[in-house]
PDB file of C-alpha atoms in Angstrom:
ATOM      1  CA  MET C   3      29.603-216.777  91.514  1.00  0.00           C
ATOM      2  CA  LYS C   4      32.362-219.444  92.630  1.00  0.00           C
ATOM      3  CA  LYS C   5      34.972-218.540  89.640  1.00  0.00           C
ATOM      4  CA  LYS C   6      34.120-215.087  90.741  1.00  0.00           C
ATOM      5  CA  PHE C   7      35.508-216.078  94.351  1.00  0.00           C
ATOM      6  CA  VAL C   8      38.686-217.876  92.784  1.00  0.00           C
ATOM      7  CA  LEU C   9      39.604-214.817  90.741  1.00  0.00           C
ATOM      8  CA  LEU C  10      39.355-212.276  93.877  1.00  0.00           C
ATOM      9  CA  SER C  11      41.532-215.291  95.883  1.00  0.00           C
ATOM     10  CA  LEU C  12      43.900-215.044  93.097  1.00  0.00           C
ATOM     11  CA  LEU C  13      44.111-210.732  93.415  1.00  0.00           C
ATOM     12  CA  VAL C  14      44.273-211.171  96.510  1.00  0.00           C
ATOM     13  CA  ILE C  15      47.813-213.519  96.393  1.00  0.00           C
ATOM     14  CA  PHE C  16      49.050-211.038  93.691  1.00  0.00           C
ATOM     15  CA  ALA C  17      49.144-208.196  96.014  1.00  0.00           C
ATOM     16  CA  VAL C  18      50.817-209.973  98.728  1.00  0.00           C
ATOM     17  CA  SER C  19      52.935-211.068  96.308  1.00  0.00           C
ATOM     18  CA  ALA C  20      53.578-207.581  95.115  1.00  0.00           C
ATOM     19  CA  PHE C  21      54.003-206.203  98.660  1.00  0.00           C
ATOM     20  CA  ALA C  22      57.202-207.731 100.672  1.00  0.00           C
ATOM     21  CA  HIS C  23      56.453-205.795 104.143  1.00  0.00           C
ATOM     22  CA  VAL C  24      53.603-207.213 106.937  1.00  0.00           C
ATOM     23  CA  PRO C  25      52.685-203.701 108.452  1.00  0.00           C
ATOM     24  CA  ALA C  26      51.154-202.894 111.683  1.00  0.00           C
ATOM     25  CA  PHE C  27      50.125-199.468 112.488  1.00  0.00           C
ATOM     26  CA  LEU C  28      51.480-198.664 116.164  1.00  0.00           C
ATOM     27  CA  THR C  29      49.920-195.855 118.446  1.00  0.00           C
ATOM     28  CA  SER C  30      51.654-194.740 122.511  1.00  0.00           C
ATOM     29  CA  ASP C  31      49.970-197.811 123.964  1.00  0.00           C
ATOM     30  CA  ASP C  32      52.759-200.198 122.173  1.00  0.00           C
ATOM     31  CA  PHE C  33      54.617-197.880 124.063  1.00  0.00           C
ATOM     32  CA  ALA C  34      53.394-197.548 127.594  1.00  0.00           C
ATOM     33  CA  LYS C  35      56.294-199.938 128.961  1.00  0.00           C
ATOM     34  CA  GLY C  36      59.294-198.584 127.338  1.00  0.00           C
ATOM     35  CA  ALA C  37      60.604-199.975 123.966  1.00  0.00           C
ATOM     36  CA  PHE C  38      58.656-202.030 121.640  1.00  0.00           C
ATOM     37  CA  LEU C  39      60.446-205.450 120.530  1.00  0.00           C
ATOM     38  CA  VAL C  40      60.440-205.637 117.241  1.00  0.00           C
ATOM     39  CA  ARG C  41      60.534-209.914 117.799  1.00  0.00           C
ATOM     40  CA  ASP C  42      62.429-210.641 114.726  1.00  0.00           C
ATOM     41  CA  ILE C  43      64.196-208.251 112.387  1.00  0.00           C
ATOM     42  CA  ASP C  44      64.807-210.267 109.905  1.00  0.00           C
ATOM     43  CA  LEU C  45      61.088-210.515 109.332  1.00  0.00           C
ATOM     44  CA  SER C  46      60.207-208.344 106.089  1.00  0.00           C
ATOM     45  CA  GLN C  47      57.894-206.168 108.334  1.00  0.00           C
ATOM     46  CA  ILE C  48      56.726-202.638 108.269  1.00  0.00           C
ATOM     47  CA  LEU C  49      55.513-200.036 111.329  1.00  0.00           C
ATOM     48  CA  TYR C  50      53.633-196.624 111.625  1.00  0.00           C
ATOM     49  CA  TYR C  51      53.317-194.520 113.710  1.00  0.00           C
ATOM     50  CA  VAL C  52      51.302-191.476 114.318  1.00  0.00           C
ATOM     51  CA  PHE C  53      53.895-188.809 116.123  1.00  0.00           C
ATOM     52  CA  SER C  54      52.323-186.315 118.931  1.00  0.00           C
ATOM     53  CA  ALA C  55      54.501-182.739 119.551  1.00  0.00           C
ATOM     54  CA  ALA C  56      57.639-183.658 121.360  1.00  0.00           C
ATOM     55  CA  GLU C  57      57.976-187.217 121.537  1.00  0.00           C
ATOM     56  CA  GLU C  58      60.720-190.028 121.568  1.00  0.00           C
ATOM     57  CA  ILE C  59      59.508-193.910 121.173  1.00  0.00           C
ATOM     58  CA  THR C  60      62.122-196.650 120.997  1.00  0.00           C
ATOM     59  CA  PHE C  61      62.401-199.861 119.075  1.00  0.00           C
ATOM     60  CA  VAL C  62      64.873-202.384 120.771  1.00  0.00           C
ATOM     61  CA  PHE C  63      66.048-205.539 118.552  1.00  0.00           C
ATOM     62  CA  GLU C  64      68.519-208.839 119.675  1.00  0.00           C
ATOM     63  CA  GLY C  65      71.123-209.126 117.469  1.00  0.00           C
ATOM     64  CA  PHE C  66      73.992-211.352 116.730  1.00  0.00           C
ATOM     65  CA  VAL C  67      77.372-210.798 115.229  1.00  0.00           C
ATOM     66  CA  GLY C  68      77.469-211.096 111.364  1.00  0.00           C
ATOM     67  CA  GLN C  69      73.552-210.158 111.127  1.00  0.00           C
ATOM     68  CA  HIS C  70      72.076-208.380 108.520  1.00  0.00           C
ATOM     69  CA  PHE C  71      70.530-205.564 109.590  1.00  0.00           C
ATOM     70  CA  HIS C  72      68.202-204.176 107.086  1.00  0.00           C
ATOM     71  CA  MET C  73      66.199-200.747 107.694  1.00  0.00           C
ATOM     72  CA  LEU C  74      64.332-198.212 105.866  1.00  0.00           C
ATOM     73  CA  PHE C  75      62.837-195.300 107.409  1.00  0.00           C
ATOM     74  CA  GLY C  76      59.983-192.437 105.287  1.00  0.00           C
ATOM     75  CA  VAL C  77      57.586-190.301 105.894  1.00  0.00           C
ATOM     76  CA  PRO C  78      54.266-190.573 103.959  1.00  0.00           C
ATOM     77  CA  LYS C  79      54.265-187.747 101.039  1.00  0.00           C
ATOM     78  CA  GLU C  80      51.838-185.274 101.351  1.00  0.00           C
ATOM     79  CA  ILE C  81      48.601-185.348  98.348  1.00  0.00           C
ATOM     80  CA  GLU C  82      47.171-182.228  96.518  1.00  0.00           C
ATOM     81  CA  GLY C  83      45.924-179.699  98.463  1.00  0.00           C
ATOM     82  CA  MET C  84      47.510-180.454 100.608  1.00  0.00           C
ATOM     83  CA  ASP C  85      51.014-178.346 102.837  1.00  0.00           C
ATOM     84  CA  SER C  86      54.446-180.584 102.650  1.00  0.00           C
ATOM     85  CA  THR C  87      55.373-183.175 105.139  1.00  0.00           C
ATOM     86  CA  MET C  88      58.909-183.028 103.863  1.00  0.00           C
ATOM     87  CA  ASP C  89      59.618-181.019 107.064  1.00  0.00           C
ATOM     88  CA  PHE C  90      58.096-183.357 108.916  1.00  0.00           C
ATOM     89  CA  ARG C  91      62.780-185.083 109.787  1.00  0.00           C
ATOM     90  CA  PRO C  92      62.253-186.908 113.266  1.00  0.00           C
ATOM     91  CA  GLU C  93      65.454-187.381 114.412  1.00  0.00           C
ATOM     92  CA  LEU C  94      66.644-191.570 113.772  1.00  0.00           C
ATOM     93  CA  THR C  95      69.627-193.127 116.153  1.00  0.00           C
ATOM     94  CA  VAL C  96      70.973-196.452 116.460  1.00  0.00           C
ATOM     95  CA  TYR C  97      72.480-197.831 118.995  1.00  0.00           C
ATOM     96  CA  ASP C  98      74.326-200.638 120.228  1.00  0.00           C
ATOM     97  CA  PRO C  99      73.806-203.674 123.501  1.00  0.00           C
ATOM     98  CA  ASP C 100      76.565-200.793 125.306  1.00  0.00           C
ATOM     99  CA  GLY C 101      74.989-197.592 124.372  1.00  0.00           C
ATOM    100  CA  GLU C 102      77.031-197.072 121.855  1.00  0.00           C
ATOM    101  CA  ILE C 103      76.404-195.423 118.667  1.00  0.00           C
ATOM    102  CA  VAL C 104      75.579-197.494 115.621  1.00  0.00           C
ATOM    103  CA  GLU C 105      74.562-195.089 113.238  1.00  0.00           C
ATOM    104  CA  ASP C 106      73.263-191.550 114.036  1.00  0.00           C
ATOM    105  CA  PHE C 107      71.116-190.094 111.272  1.00  0.00           C
ATOM    106  CA  VAL C 108      71.094-186.589 110.565  1.00  0.00           C
ATOM    107  CA  LEU C 109      67.765-186.224 108.114  1.00  0.00           C
ATOM    108  CA  GLU C 110      67.939-182.097 107.869  1.00  0.00           C
ATOM    109  CA  SER C 111      71.163-182.930 106.256  1.00  0.00           C
ATOM    110  CA  ILE C 112      68.683-185.710 103.693  1.00  0.00           C
ATOM    111  CA  GLU C 113      67.609-184.521 100.383  1.00  0.00           C
ATOM    112  CA  PRO C 114      65.064-187.113 100.311  1.00  0.00           C
ATOM    113  CA  GLU C 115      63.683-189.489  97.992  1.00  0.00           C
ATOM    114  CA  ILE C 116      60.073-189.807  96.301  1.00  0.00           C
ATOM    115  CA  MET C 117      59.167-193.400  97.027  1.00  0.00           C
ATOM    116  CA  TYR C 118      56.242-195.217  94.823  1.00  0.00           C
ATOM    117  CA  GLU C 119      54.880-198.398  97.158  1.00  0.00           C
ATOM    118  CA  PHE C 120      52.900-200.064  94.861  1.00  0.00           C
ATOM    119  CA  PHE C 121      50.568-202.439  97.339  1.00  0.00           C
ATOM    120  CA  GLY C 122      48.984-199.236  99.330  1.00  0.00           C
ATOM    121  CA  ASP C 123      49.564-196.511  95.596  1.00  0.00           C
ATOM    122  CA  THR C 124      51.272-194.575  98.021  1.00  0.00           C
ATOM    123  CA  TYR C 125      54.270-192.064  97.329  1.00  0.00           C
ATOM    124  CA  SER C 126      56.372-191.136 100.565  1.00  0.00           C
ATOM    125  CA  TYR C 127      59.601-189.432 101.916  1.00  0.00           C
ATOM    126  CA  LEU C 128      62.539-192.190 101.772  1.00  0.00           C
ATOM    127  CA  TYR C 129      65.498-190.620 104.027  1.00  0.00           C
ATOM    128  CA  VAL C 130      67.558-193.529 105.297  1.00  0.00           C
ATOM    129  CA  ARG C 131      68.024-197.068 103.459  1.00  0.00           C
ATOM    130  CA  HIS C 132      70.279-198.784 105.770  1.00  0.00           C
ATOM    131  CA  ASP C 133      72.866-202.288 105.936  1.00  0.00           C
ATOM    132  CA  SER C 134      74.962-203.859 108.065  1.00  0.00           C
ATOM    133  CA  THR C 135      76.128-206.552 109.543  1.00  0.00           C
ATOM    134  CA  LEU C 136      75.661-205.970 113.368  1.00  0.00           C
ATOM    135  CA  ALA C 137      79.664-206.374 115.119  1.00  0.00           C
ATOM    136  CA  LYS C 138      78.157-207.032 118.627  1.00  0.00           C
ATOM    137  CA  LYS C 139      75.886-209.389 120.513  1.00  0.00           C
ATOM    138  CA  GLY C 140      72.853-208.176 122.587  1.00  0.00           C
ATOM    139  CA  ILE C 141      69.978-205.725 122.785  1.00  0.00           C
ATOM    140  CA  TYR C 142      69.906-203.270 120.194  1.00  0.00           C
ATOM    141  CA  SER C 143      67.754-199.639 119.823  1.00  0.00           C
ATOM    142  CA  ILE C 144      66.476-197.629 117.889  1.00  0.00           C
ATOM    143  CA  LYS C 145      64.954-194.207 118.626  1.00  0.00           C
ATOM    144  CA  VAL C 146      62.923-192.038 116.777  1.00  0.00           C
ATOM    145  CA  LYS C 147      62.571-187.607 118.732  1.00  0.00           C
ATOM    146  CA  ALA C 148      60.245-185.888 116.284  1.00  0.00           C
ATOM    147  CA  GLU C 149      60.075-181.951 118.235  1.00  0.00           C
ATOM    148  CA  ASP C 150      56.675-181.608 115.820  1.00  0.00           C
ATOM    149  CA  PRO C 151      53.614-183.846 115.004  1.00  0.00           C
ATOM    150  CA  GLY C 152      53.891-185.369 111.672  1.00  0.00           C
ATOM    151  CA  ARG C 153      54.147-189.110 110.992  1.00  0.00           C
ATOM    152  CA  ALA C 154      56.504-192.142 109.897  1.00  0.00           C
ATOM    153  CA  TRP C 155      57.069-195.735 108.621  1.00  0.00           C
ATOM    154  CA  ILE C 156      60.418-197.211 109.611  1.00  0.00           C
ATOM    155  CA  THR C 157      60.832-200.820 108.222  1.00  0.00           C
ATOM    156  CA  PHE C 158      63.394-203.549 109.155  1.00  0.00           C
ATOM    157  CA  GLY C 159      63.726-207.429 107.491  1.00  0.00           C
ATOM    158  CA  LYS C 160      63.916-208.720 104.163  1.00  0.00           C
ATOM    159  CA  LYS C 161      62.554-212.674 104.612  1.00  0.00           C
ATOM    160  CA  GLU C 162      59.184-212.330 104.083  1.00  0.00           C
ATOM    161  CA  LYS C 163      56.604-214.797 105.388  1.00  0.00           C
ATOM    162  CA  PHE C 164      52.627-214.767 105.175  1.00  0.00           C
ATOM    163  CA  THR C 165      50.187-216.293 107.684  1.00  0.00           C
ATOM    164  CA  ALA C 166      46.700-217.469 106.082  1.00  0.00           C
ATOM    165  CA  SER C 167      45.541-215.033 108.778  1.00  0.00           C
ATOM    166  CA  GLN C 168      47.271-211.934 107.473  1.00  0.00           C
ATOM    167  CA  ILE C 169      46.553-212.797 103.728  1.00  0.00           C
ATOM    168  CA  ILE C 170      42.214-212.360 104.401  1.00  0.00           C
ATOM    169  CA  ALA C 171      43.716-208.975 105.900  1.00  0.00           C
ATOM    170  CA  VAL C 172      45.100-207.402 103.057  1.00  0.00           C
ATOM    171  CA  PRO C 173      42.167-205.432 101.903  1.00  0.00           C
ATOM    172  CA  ARG C 174      41.789-204.042 105.662  1.00  0.00           C
ATOM    173  CA  TRP C 175      45.746-203.362 104.865  1.00  0.00           C
ATOM    174  CA  ILE C 176      45.583-200.939 102.152  1.00  0.00           C
ATOM    175  CA  ARG C 177      43.069-199.124 103.809  1.00  0.00           C
ATOM    176  CA  GLU C 178      44.797-198.708 106.646  1.00  0.00           C
ATOM    177  CA  ILE C 179      47.573-197.754 104.092  1.00  0.00           C
ATOM    178  CA  ARG C 180      46.475-195.608 102.442  1.00  0.00           C
ATOM    179  CA  SER C 181      44.331-193.532 104.644  1.00  0.00           C
ATOM    180  CA  PHE C 182      48.039-193.115 106.202  1.00  0.00           C
ATOM    181  CA  HIS C 183      49.057-191.594 103.750  1.00  0.00           C
ATOM    182  CA  TYR C 184      45.996-189.583 103.653  1.00  0.00           C
ATOM    183  CA  SER C 185      44.499-191.373 100.639  1.00  0.00           C
ATOM    184  CA  LYS C 186      41.639-192.664 100.344  1.00  0.00           C
ATOM    185  CA  GLY C 187      39.120-195.613  98.057  1.00  0.00           C
ATOM    186  CA  LEU C 188      41.023-197.924  96.136  1.00  0.00           C
ATOM    187  CA  ALA C 189      44.195-198.749  94.586  1.00  0.00           C
ATOM    188  CA  LYS C 190      44.171-198.927  90.803  1.00  0.00           C
ATOM    189  CA  TRP C 191      45.384-202.075  90.948  1.00  0.00           C
ATOM    190  CA  GLU C 192      42.698-202.680  92.684  1.00  0.00           C
ATOM    191  CA  LEU C 193      40.152-201.107  90.204  1.00  0.00           C
ATOM    192  CA  TYR C 194      42.188-202.435  87.728  1.00  0.00           C
ATOM    193  CA  GLY C 195      42.144-205.624  88.577  1.00  0.00           C
ATOM    194  CA  LEU C 196      38.252-205.552  89.617  1.00  0.00           C
ATOM    195  CA  GLY C 197      37.849-204.384  85.995  1.00  0.00           C
ATOM    196  CA  ILE C 198      39.519-207.385  84.724  1.00  0.00           C
ATOM    197  CA  ILE C 199      37.596-209.426  86.821  1.00  0.00           C
ATOM    198  CA  GLY C 200      34.560-207.615  85.735  1.00  0.00           C
ATOM    199  CA  ALA C 201      35.609-208.607  82.029  1.00  0.00           C
ATOM    200  CA  ILE C 202      35.951-212.028  82.788  1.00  0.00           C
ATOM    201  CA  SER C 203      32.734-212.624  84.217  1.00  0.00           C
ATOM    202  CA  ALA C 204      31.104-210.829  81.522  1.00  0.00           C
ATOM    203  CA  ALA C 205      33.288-213.093  78.898  1.00  0.00           C
ATOM    204  CA  LEU C 206      31.224-215.818  81.033  1.00  0.00           C
ATOM    205  CA  VAL C 207      28.061-215.117  81.404  1.00  0.00           C
ATOM    206  CA  LEU C 208      28.434-215.478  77.305  1.00  0.00           C
ATOM    207  CA  LEU C 209      30.195-218.263  77.329  1.00  0.00           C
ATOM    208  CA  VAL C 210      27.407-219.748  79.123  1.00  0.00           C
ATOM    209  CA  PHE C 211      23.750-217.963  77.573  1.00  0.00           C
ATOM    210  CA  LEU C 212      25.392-217.233  74.105  1.00  0.00           C
TER     211      LEU C 212
END
């Protein structure tokens, strides 16, 4: 049992190392007082949100001159038997501290990249892959406006940092990520990992009793 626990622990640690972003599943309550504050724009993180019709949400962060700004934006890809989710293309605009537009992404004219995410074993339409250097100090804002219901995610930063409590939350994260992407059951790596653990456990039993 102890060896099995160690193997399961190693599997979870492997999962964390394979997935750089710390996930957060936001709701309208997170925007009830206005914009959602991204406290550390350098931290590798992914924020998930389910839009209702005609809804606009805003993210804000504090930046400084010369700071690297990394952002991805995508929509979970439909699974077999579903209508395509490619038609869900919110407006995405980045504003500097003076309220001037830094970048206005016209998703209607962007041919998305199909991106596979190993951690959740899911696929998405990736519309925005943005890297830039901030030119001003102050509060930046990112507005995402949707005219129809749908789901989208946005990522920031590249600095990987996980706490012990976050590592423990990995199994729950996987379920929530897969559910957000319309998927159920275990991710492929979980199935393979459990299969390997089962084989190792069986081999240990044979070594003990034979």
